[in-house]
Coordinates of C-alpha atoms and ligand atoms in Angstrom, one line a residue:
Chain A
M296 CA 82.4 118.7 110.7
T297 CA 85.4 121.2 110.5
S298 CA 85.4 121.8 114.2
L299 CA 85.2 118.1 114.9
A300 CA 88.2 117.5 112.7
V301 CA 90.1 120.2 114.4
N302 CA 89.2 118.9 117.8
D303 CA 90.3 115.5 116.8
H304 CA 93.6 116.9 115.6
Q305 CA 94.1 118.9 118.8
A306 CA 93.3 115.8 120.9
E307 CA 95.9 113.9 119.0
T308 CA 98.7 116.5 119.3
A309 CA 97.8 117.3 122.9
A310 CA 97.6 113.8 124.2
P311 CA 99.5 111.4 121.9
A312 CA 99.2 108.8 124.6
K313 CA 95.7 108.3 123.4
V314 CA 96.9 106.4 120.4
I315 CA 96.2 102.8 121.1
Q316 CA 97.6 101.2 118.0
P317 CA 100.5 103.2 116.4
V318 CA 100.2 103.7 112.7
W319 CA 103.0 101.2 111.8
V320 CA 101.2 98.4 113.7
R321 CA 98.0 99.2 111.8
I322 CA 99.7 99.1 108.4
V323 CA 101.7 95.9 109.0
H324 CA 98.6 94.3 110.6
W325 CA 96.3 94.8 107.7
T326 CA 99.0 94.1 105.1
N327 CA 99.6 90.8 107.0
A328 CA 95.9 90.0 107.1
F329 CA 95.7 90.5 103.3
A330 CA 98.8 88.5 102.5
M331 CA 97.8 85.7 104.9
I332 CA 94.4 85.4 103.1
L333 CA 96.1 85.2 99.7
M334 CA 98.5 82.6 101.0
I335 CA 95.8 80.5 102.6
M336 CA 93.5 80.5 99.6
S337 CA 96.2 79.8 97.1
G338 CA 97.7 77.2 99.5
W339 CA 94.4 75.3 99.5
Q340 CA 94.4 75.1 95.7
I341 CA 98.0 73.8 95.8
Y342 CA 97.0 71.3 98.5
N343 CA 94.3 70.0 96.2
A344 CA 96.9 68.9 93.6
S345 CA 98.2 66.3 96.1
P346 CA 96.1 66.2 99.2
L347 CA 97.7 65.1 102.5
F348 CA 94.3 64.0 104.0
G349 CA 91.1 62.5 102.6
F350 CA 89.6 65.8 101.6
T351 CA 90.1 68.7 99.2
F352 CA 89.1 72.3 99.5
S353 CA 86.2 73.5 97.5
R354 CA 87.4 75.4 94.5
S355 CA 85.0 78.3 95.3
I356 CA 87.2 79.2 98.3
T357 CA 90.5 78.8 96.6
L358 CA 92.6 81.2 94.6
G359 CA 94.4 80.6 91.3
G360 CA 92.0 78.4 89.4
W361 CA 94.5 75.5 88.9
L362 CA 97.8 74.4 90.4
G363 CA 99.9 76.7 88.1
G364 CA 97.9 79.8 88.9
A365 CA 97.8 79.0 92.6
L366 CA 101.6 78.6 92.7
L367 CA 102.0 82.0 91.0
W368 CA 99.8 83.6 93.7
H369 CA 101.5 81.8 96.5
F370 CA 105.0 82.6 95.4
A371 CA 104.1 86.3 94.8
A372 CA 102.1 86.8 98.1
M373 CA 105.0 85.2 100.0
W374 CA 107.1 88.2 99.4
L375 CA 104.5 90.5 100.8
L376 CA 104.1 88.2 103.8
M377 CA 107.8 87.9 104.4
V378 CA 108.8 91.5 103.9
N379 CA 105.9 92.7 106.0
G380 CA 106.5 90.0 108.7
L381 CA 110.1 90.9 109.0
T382 CA 109.2 94.6 109.3
Y383 CA 106.8 93.7 112.1
L384 CA 109.4 91.6 113.9
A385 CA 112.1 94.2 113.5
L386 CA 109.9 97.1 114.7
G387 CA 108.3 94.9 117.4
F388 CA 111.7 94.2 119.0
A389 CA 113.3 97.5 118.3
T390 CA 110.5 99.6 119.7
G391 CA 110.2 97.3 122.7
R392 CA 106.5 96.7 121.7
F393 CA 106.8 92.9 122.1
R394 CA 108.3 93.2 125.5
K395 CA 105.9 95.8 126.7
K396 CA 102.7 94.4 125.2
L397 CA 103.2 90.7 124.9
L398 CA 105.2 89.9 128.1
P399 CA 105.0 88.5 130.6
I400 CA 102.7 85.6 129.9
T401 CA 102.1 83.4 133.0
P402 CA 100.0 80.3 133.2
G403 CA 98.2 81.8 136.2
G404 CA 97.4 84.9 134.3
V405 CA 96.1 83.0 131.3
I406 CA 93.8 80.8 133.4
A407 CA 92.5 83.7 135.4
D408 CA 91.8 85.8 132.3
T409 CA 90.2 82.9 130.4
K410 CA 87.8 82.3 133.4
A411 CA 87.0 86.0 133.4
A412 CA 86.5 86.1 129.7
L413 CA 84.1 83.1 129.7
T414 CA 82.1 84.7 132.4
F415 CA 82.1 88.1 130.6
K416 CA 84.0 89.7 133.5
L417 CA 87.1 90.5 131.6
S418 CA 87.7 94.3 131.5
H419 CA 88.3 96.0 128.1
D420 CA 88.6 99.5 129.6
D421 CA 92.2 99.9 128.8
L422 CA 92.8 98.7 125.2
S423 CA 96.4 99.7 125.3
K424 CA 97.1 96.8 127.7
Y425 CA 96.5 93.2 126.4
N426 CA 95.1 90.7 128.8
S427 CA 96.8 87.4 129.2
V428 CA 94.6 85.6 126.7
Q429 CA 95.4 88.2 124.1
K430 CA 99.1 88.0 124.9
L431 CA 99.1 84.3 124.6
L432 CA 97.2 84.3 121.3
Y433 CA 99.3 87.0 119.7
A434 CA 102.7 85.6 120.9
G435 CA 101.5 82.2 119.7
I436 CA 100.3 83.3 116.3
I437 CA 103.5 85.3 115.7
T438 CA 105.5 82.1 116.4
V439 CA 103.2 80.1 114.1
G440 CA 103.8 82.8 111.4
V441 CA 107.5 82.3 111.7
V442 CA 107.2 78.5 111.5
I443 CA 104.9 78.6 108.5
V444 CA 107.3 80.8 106.6
L445 CA 110.3 78.7 107.5
S446 CA 108.7 75.4 106.7
G447 CA 107.4 76.9 103.4
L448 CA 110.9 78.1 102.5
S449 CA 112.3 74.7 103.3
M450 CA 109.9 73.1 100.8
W451 CA 110.5 75.7 98.2
K452 CA 114.3 75.1 98.3
P453 CA 114.8 71.6 99.8
V454 CA 118.3 71.3 98.2
Q455 CA 119.6 74.8 98.6
L456 CA 118.2 75.0 102.1
H457 CA 118.6 71.3 103.0
W458 CA 119.6 72.1 106.6
L459 CA 116.2 73.8 107.0
V460 CA 114.3 70.9 105.6
A461 CA 116.3 68.6 107.9
L462 CA 115.3 70.8 110.8
F463 CA 111.6 70.1 109.9
G464 CA 112.2 66.4 109.8
G465 CA 112.5 66.0 106.0
Y466 CA 110.5 67.2 103.1
D467 CA 107.4 65.0 103.7
F468 CA 107.2 66.0 107.3
A469 CA 107.7 69.7 106.5
R470 CA 104.4 69.5 104.4
Y471 CA 102.5 68.4 107.6
V472 CA 104.2 71.2 109.6
H473 CA 103.2 73.7 107.0
F474 CA 99.6 72.4 106.8
T475 CA 99.3 72.4 110.6
C476 CA 100.4 76.0 110.9
M477 CA 97.8 76.9 108.2
A478 CA 95.1 75.2 110.3
L479 CA 96.2 77.0 113.4
I480 CA 96.1 80.3 111.6
V481 CA 92.6 79.6 110.4
V482 CA 91.4 78.7 113.9
F483 CA 93.2 81.8 115.2
L484 CA 91.5 83.9 112.6
V485 CA 88.0 82.7 113.4
I486 CA 88.5 83.4 117.2
H487 CA 90.4 86.6 116.5
V488 CA 87.7 88.1 114.3
A489 CA 84.9 87.0 116.6
L490 CA 86.7 88.7 119.6
A491 CA 87.3 91.9 117.6
L492 CA 83.6 92.0 116.7
L493 CA 82.7 91.4 120.3
V494 CA 84.8 94.4 121.3
P495 CA 84.2 96.8 118.4
K496 CA 86.3 99.6 119.9
S497 CA 89.4 97.4 119.6
L498 CA 88.6 97.1 115.9
R499 CA 88.2 100.8 115.7
A500 CA 91.6 101.2 117.3
M501 CA 93.2 98.8 114.9
L502 CA 91.6 100.8 112.0
I503 CA 92.1 104.5 113.0
G504 CA 94.5 104.2 116.0
R505 CA 92.1 105.3 118.7
Chain B
M208 CA 102.8 80.9 73.5
G209 CA 100.2 79.6 71.1
R210 CA 102.3 80.9 68.2
L211 CA 105.4 79.3 69.5
R212 CA 103.7 75.9 70.1
K213 CA 102.4 76.0 66.5
L214 CA 105.8 76.6 65.2
L215 CA 107.2 73.8 67.2
I216 CA 104.6 71.2 66.2
P217 CA 103.3 72.3 62.9
G218 CA 99.9 70.9 61.9
V219 CA 98.7 70.2 65.4
D220 CA 95.2 71.4 66.0
K221 CA 95.3 73.4 69.2
K222 CA 91.7 72.6 70.1
L223 CA 92.3 68.9 69.6
L224 CA 95.5 69.1 71.6
L225 CA 93.6 70.8 74.4
R226 CA 90.9 68.2 74.4
D227 CA 93.5 65.4 74.7
A228 CA 95.4 67.1 77.4
V229 CA 92.2 67.8 79.3
K230 CA 91.1 64.2 79.1
T231 CA 94.2 63.0 81.0
M232 CA 94.2 65.7 83.7
P233 CA 93.0 65.2 87.2
E234 CA 89.3 66.1 87.5
L235 CA 89.8 69.5 89.2
T236 CA 92.4 70.7 86.6
R237 CA 90.2 69.4 83.9
R238 CA 87.2 71.5 84.9
R239 CA 89.5 74.5 85.2
F240 CA 90.7 74.1 81.7
I241 CA 87.2 73.7 80.3
T242 CA 86.0 76.8 81.9
A243 CA 89.2 78.6 80.8
G244 CA 88.0 78.2 77.2
T245 CA 90.1 76.8 74.4
S246 CA 93.3 78.8 74.9
L247 CA 95.7 76.4 76.4
G248 CA 98.1 79.1 77.4
A249 CA 95.5 81.3 79.1
L250 CA 95.9 81.8 82.8
T251 CA 92.6 82.8 84.2
L252 CA 93.8 82.9 87.7
L253 CA 90.9 84.1 89.7
T254 CA 87.9 82.0 90.6
G255 CA 84.4 83.1 91.3
C256 CA 85.2 86.4 92.8
D257 CA 86.4 88.9 90.2
V258 CA 87.9 91.3 92.6
V259 CA 90.8 92.2 90.5
D260 CA 90.9 92.7 86.7
S261 CA 92.2 89.3 86.0
S262 CA 94.4 90.2 83.1
S263 CA 96.4 92.8 84.9
A264 CA 96.7 90.5 87.9
E265 CA 98.1 87.9 85.5
E266 CA 100.6 90.3 84.1
L267 CA 101.8 91.2 87.6
L268 CA 102.0 87.5 88.7
K269 CA 104.0 86.7 85.6
K270 CA 106.4 89.5 86.4
V271 CA 106.8 88.2 90.0
S272 CA 107.5 84.7 88.6
K273 CA 110.3 86.1 86.5
F274 CA 111.6 87.9 89.6
N275 CA 111.5 84.5 91.3
D276 CA 113.5 83.0 88.5
A277 CA 116.2 85.5 89.2
V278 CA 116.1 85.0 93.0
Q279 CA 116.4 81.2 92.5
A280 CA 119.3 81.6 90.1
W281 CA 120.9 83.8 92.7
M282 CA 120.2 81.2 95.5
F283 CA 121.5 78.3 93.3
N284 CA 124.7 77.0 94.6
P285 CA 126.4 74.9 91.9
D286 CA 128.3 72.9 94.6
A287 CA 125.3 72.2 96.8
L288 CA 124.3 68.6 96.4
A289 CA 120.8 67.2 96.7
P290 CA 120.6 64.9 99.7
T291 CA 121.2 61.2 98.8
F292 CA 119.5 58.3 100.6
P293 CA 120.3 54.6 101.3
E294 CA 118.7 52.2 98.8
S295 CA 116.4 50.9 101.5
M296 CA 114.6 54.2 101.4
I297 CA 113.6 53.9 97.7
T298 CA 109.9 54.5 97.2
K299 CA 108.2 51.3 95.9
P300 CA 106.4 51.3 93.6
F301 CA 107.9 54.6 92.2
P302 CA 104.9 56.6 90.9
F303 CA 104.3 57.1 87.1
N304 CA 103.3 60.7 86.5
A305 CA 102.5 62.5 83.3
Y306 CA 99.7 64.6 81.8
Y307 CA 98.6 61.3 80.0
D308 CA 98.0 57.7 81.0
L309 CA 100.7 55.1 81.0
D310 CA 99.1 53.5 78.0
D311 CA 99.8 56.8 76.0
A312 CA 103.4 57.0 77.1
P313 CA 105.8 57.0 74.1
E314 CA 106.9 53.6 73.0
I315 CA 110.4 54.0 71.5
A316 CA 112.3 51.3 69.8
G317 CA 115.8 51.6 71.3
A318 CA 117.6 50.3 68.2
D319 CA 116.1 53.0 66.0
W320 CA 116.4 55.9 68.4
K321 CA 119.2 58.4 68.2
L322 CA 119.8 61.4 70.4
E323 CA 120.1 64.5 68.3
V324 CA 122.6 67.1 69.5
R325 CA 122.0 70.6 68.2
G326 CA 122.9 74.2 68.7
L327 CA 126.1 75.7 70.1
V328 CA 128.2 72.4 70.1
D329 CA 131.3 71.5 68.2
N330 CA 130.2 68.0 67.3
K331 CA 126.6 67.7 66.1
K332 CA 126.7 64.0 65.6
S333 CA 123.6 62.0 66.7
W334 CA 124.2 59.3 69.3
T335 CA 122.8 55.8 69.3
L336 CA 121.8 54.1 72.5
D337 CA 124.7 51.7 72.3
E338 CA 127.2 54.5 72.0
L339 CA 125.7 56.3 74.9
Y340 CA 125.7 53.2 77.1
K341 CA 129.5 53.0 76.6
L342 CA 130.0 56.3 78.5
P343 CA 130.9 56.2 82.2
Q344 CA 127.9 56.0 84.4
V345 CA 127.2 56.9 88.0
K346 CA 124.3 56.1 90.3
Q347 CA 122.3 58.4 92.5
V348 CA 119.6 57.8 95.0
T349 CA 117.8 61.1 95.4
R350 CA 114.4 62.5 96.1
H351 CA 112.2 63.4 93.1
I352 CA 109.9 66.3 94.2
C353 CA 106.8 67.0 92.1
V354 CA 105.4 70.5 91.6
E355 CA 102.1 69.0 93.0
G356 CA 103.7 68.5 96.4
W357 CA 104.3 64.7 96.6
S358 CA 107.8 63.3 96.5
A359 CA 109.5 59.9 96.0
I360 CA 113.0 58.5 96.4
G361 CA 114.4 56.7 93.4
S362 CA 117.6 55.3 92.0
W363 CA 118.9 56.6 88.7
T364 CA 122.0 55.6 86.8
G365 CA 123.6 57.4 83.9
T366 CA 126.2 59.8 82.6
P367 CA 126.7 63.2 84.2
L368 CA 125.3 65.7 81.7
R369 CA 128.3 68.0 82.2
D370 CA 130.6 65.2 81.0
F371 CA 128.6 64.7 77.9
L372 CA 128.4 68.5 77.2
K373 CA 132.2 68.6 77.5
L374 CA 132.5 65.5 75.2
V375 CA 130.5 67.2 72.4
G376 CA 132.3 70.5 72.8
A377 CA 129.2 72.4 74.0
D378 CA 129.6 76.1 74.6
T379 CA 129.0 76.0 78.4
R380 CA 128.7 79.8 78.5
A381 CA 125.4 79.5 76.6
N382 CA 122.2 80.1 78.6
Y383 CA 120.3 76.9 78.2
V384 CA 120.2 73.3 77.2
W385 CA 116.8 72.8 75.7
F386 CA 115.2 69.3 75.5
Q387 CA 112.7 68.1 73.0
C388 CA 110.8 64.9 74.0
A389 CA 108.6 62.2 72.4
D390 CA 105.7 62.7 74.7
K391 CA 102.4 63.3 72.9
D392 CA 101.9 67.1 72.4
G393 CA 105.6 67.4 72.1
Y394 CA 106.9 67.9 75.6
N395 CA 109.9 70.2 75.9
S396 CA 111.7 72.1 78.6
P397 CA 114.6 74.5 79.0
L398 CA 117.3 73.8 81.6
D399 CA 119.6 76.7 82.6
M400 CA 123.2 76.0 82.0
R401 CA 124.4 76.2 85.6
S402 CA 121.9 73.5 86.5
A403 CA 122.9 71.5 83.5
L404 CA 126.5 71.6 84.7
H405 CA 125.5 70.6 88.3
P406 CA 127.5 67.4 89.2
Q407 CA 124.2 65.5 89.9
T408 CA 122.5 66.4 86.6
Q409 CA 122.4 63.2 84.7
M410 CA 121.5 61.6 81.4
T411 CA 119.7 58.7 82.9
F412 CA 119.7 55.2 81.3
K413 CA 118.7 53.0 84.3
F414 CA 116.2 53.1 87.0
A415 CA 116.8 50.9 90.0
D416 CA 119.7 49.2 88.2
Q417 CA 117.5 48.1 85.3
I418 CA 117.3 49.6 81.8
L419 CA 115.0 52.6 82.1
P420 CA 111.5 51.3 81.8
R421 CA 109.0 52.9 79.5
A422 CA 107.1 54.4 82.4
Y423 CA 110.1 56.4 83.5
G424 CA 111.3 57.7 80.2
F425 CA 113.0 55.0 78.0
P426 CA 115.4 55.4 76.3
M427 CA 116.7 58.4 78.1
K428 CA 115.6 60.9 80.7
I429 CA 117.4 63.8 82.2
R430 CA 117.5 63.6 86.0
V431 CA 118.0 67.0 87.7
P432 CA 117.7 66.5 91.5
T433 CA 118.0 70.2 91.9
K434 CA 114.8 70.8 90.0
L435 CA 111.1 69.9 90.4
G436 CA 110.0 66.8 88.6
F437 CA 108.6 68.5 85.5
K438 CA 112.1 69.9 84.8
N439 CA 113.3 66.3 84.5
P440 CA 112.3 65.5 80.9
K441 CA 111.7 61.9 79.8
Y442 CA 111.7 60.2 76.4
V443 CA 114.3 62.7 75.3
L444 CA 114.8 63.1 71.5
S445 CA 117.2 66.0 71.2
M446 CA 119.1 68.5 73.2
E447 CA 120.0 71.9 71.9
V448 CA 122.6 74.2 73.5
T449 CA 121.2 77.7 73.0
N450 CA 121.2 81.2 74.3
D451 CA 117.5 81.7 73.5
Y452 CA 114.7 81.0 75.9
K453 CA 112.5 78.7 73.9
G454 CA 109.9 78.1 76.6
G455 CA 108.6 74.7 77.6
Y456 CA 105.4 72.6 77.8
W457 CA 104.5 73.5 81.4
E458 CA 106.6 76.7 81.6
D459 CA 104.4 78.2 78.9
Q460 CA 101.3 77.4 80.9
G461 CA 102.5 79.2 84.0
Y462 CA 104.7 76.9 86.0
N463 CA 107.7 78.9 87.2
S464 CA 110.5 78.4 84.7
F465 CA 113.4 78.0 87.1
S466 CA 111.5 75.7 89.5
G467 CA 114.7 74.8 91.4
S468 CA 114.7 72.9 94.6
Ligands
HEM842 C1 95.5 85.7 109.6 C2 95.3 87.0 109.7 C3 95.6 87.8 111.0 C4 96.7 87.7 111.8 C5 97.8 86.7 111.7 C6 96.5 88.6 112.9 C7 97.4 88.8 113.9 C8 97.3 89.8 114.9 C9 98.3 90.1 115.9 C10 99.6 89.4 116.0 C11 97.8 91.2 116.6 C12 98.6 91.9 117.7 C13 99.3 93.0 117.1 C14 100.2 93.8 118.0 O1 99.7 94.2 119.0 O2 101.4 94.0 117.7 C15 96.5 91.5 116.1 C16 95.7 92.5 116.6 C17 94.4 92.8 116.1 N1 93.8 92.2 115.0 FE1 94.5 90.8 113.8 N2 95.3 89.3 112.6 C18 94.8 88.8 111.5 C19 93.6 89.2 110.9 C20 92.7 90.1 111.5 C21 91.4 90.4 110.9 C22 90.8 89.8 109.7 C23 90.8 91.3 111.8 C24 89.5 91.9 111.6 C25 88.5 91.7 112.4 C26 91.8 91.6 112.9 C27 91.6 92.5 113.9 C28 92.5 92.8 114.9 C29 92.3 93.7 115.9 C30 91.0 94.5 116.2 C31 93.5 93.7 116.7 C32 93.8 94.5 118.0 C33 93.0 93.7 119.0 C34 93.3 93.9 120.4 O3 93.3 95.1 120.8 O4 93.6 92.9 121.0 N3 92.9 90.8 112.6 N4 96.2 90.7 115.0

């Protein structure tokens, strides 16, 4: 046990390149996942107070118990989501991670990698390099994350931030934008978790770095 | 909060009060309240899964809500006007919304009604409707945004509250204007002074150019287009200029107190 730990340590100091997911990425990633889930579950309860479509969410999967409680959760978790998200964006740009890991995304690359993935020929040997499908999904979900926060802010402060609500086509339209982003995140989450479970070593890297 | 409510409406049985409130709530909220037991102010915020000790989670959430009050007060620009709309965009029919049915809305005889003015004001005289109608009025077509998420555009006409506060010699350095209303269960709500002095905050006497109908708050409502709908009290009986935070019907149950838009 002791020697193993020492070996691990030596490996880490001797070859830092082996770290696939740096610690800051792991921290903001899991904080984000936690905040997102709080936002989505409380958001469903808020939606139920005035549904946009002909359905409501079962109370067993919502957070807050009633509208007032859900709003307290939503407007508390939003700070975690926003501060964490801004940290991720700032570090992502500053460290060059976004440029190195998420670009370039080409239609050809995405098509080729999708075909390879569907025929189980996609290589996962080098986890430090995202394939085109990963790049597209991650760049896409980061964009959706930015839009859901901005549309949410616009509905929270439609007078103080009236230019923002105008950008989203007015208050009523902003509600649909916000809901659509939520739906995209849920779809992403299902695919994302399924893929992580299919390639467990990627999950291991997101948990312990290597 | 329970103690406060009892002080405000002495003799009201809290359990009866809850039962009444529950009856008029949407089905989902109603079930929530029933499972929450008989404490109207209790916020049991977690459903099924009890992953967090719910009372400490509640305390934290209330603290964040207070922090959000401060953030919103900081964001509030006294000169930023709520967008106005052409009359053609008015929502028809404009929704009636309350924690009770329209049949239970207060029926106030305009001739007997008087607006009571209390607290930190020079002139504590009560105002009849006729006297109030003589004050200069302005019309606004603005969007009413409900805490539930829906919104509707309406046309409200009345006297800017800041003009009235000046007229009665209110101490506008005070923290709040607190409104008591005639709704059953004694609706009330505090309005922070900076929002009260906002140019669009209005003592409303007309909806769509007609004397304010019963459904929308006859004889007087306070229209605050920079606040969510529940901060726009209807059936107003009195206003009190005060430095104290006196709580409010929904505020005490957990809706964010500033609830600015
Ligand atoms: C809504 C919640 C979530 C969002 C928005 C999200 C988003 C992301 C993003 C943007 C990345 C790329 C990070 C980077 O390289 O900078 C990523 C990576 C990853 N996420 Fe999530 N994630 C969420 C939830 C989860 C959950 C619940 C799991 C658990 C199964 C998970 C597992 C992973 C793994 C294993 C990686 C690295 C995968 C790889 O090598 O491609 N994520 N996630």
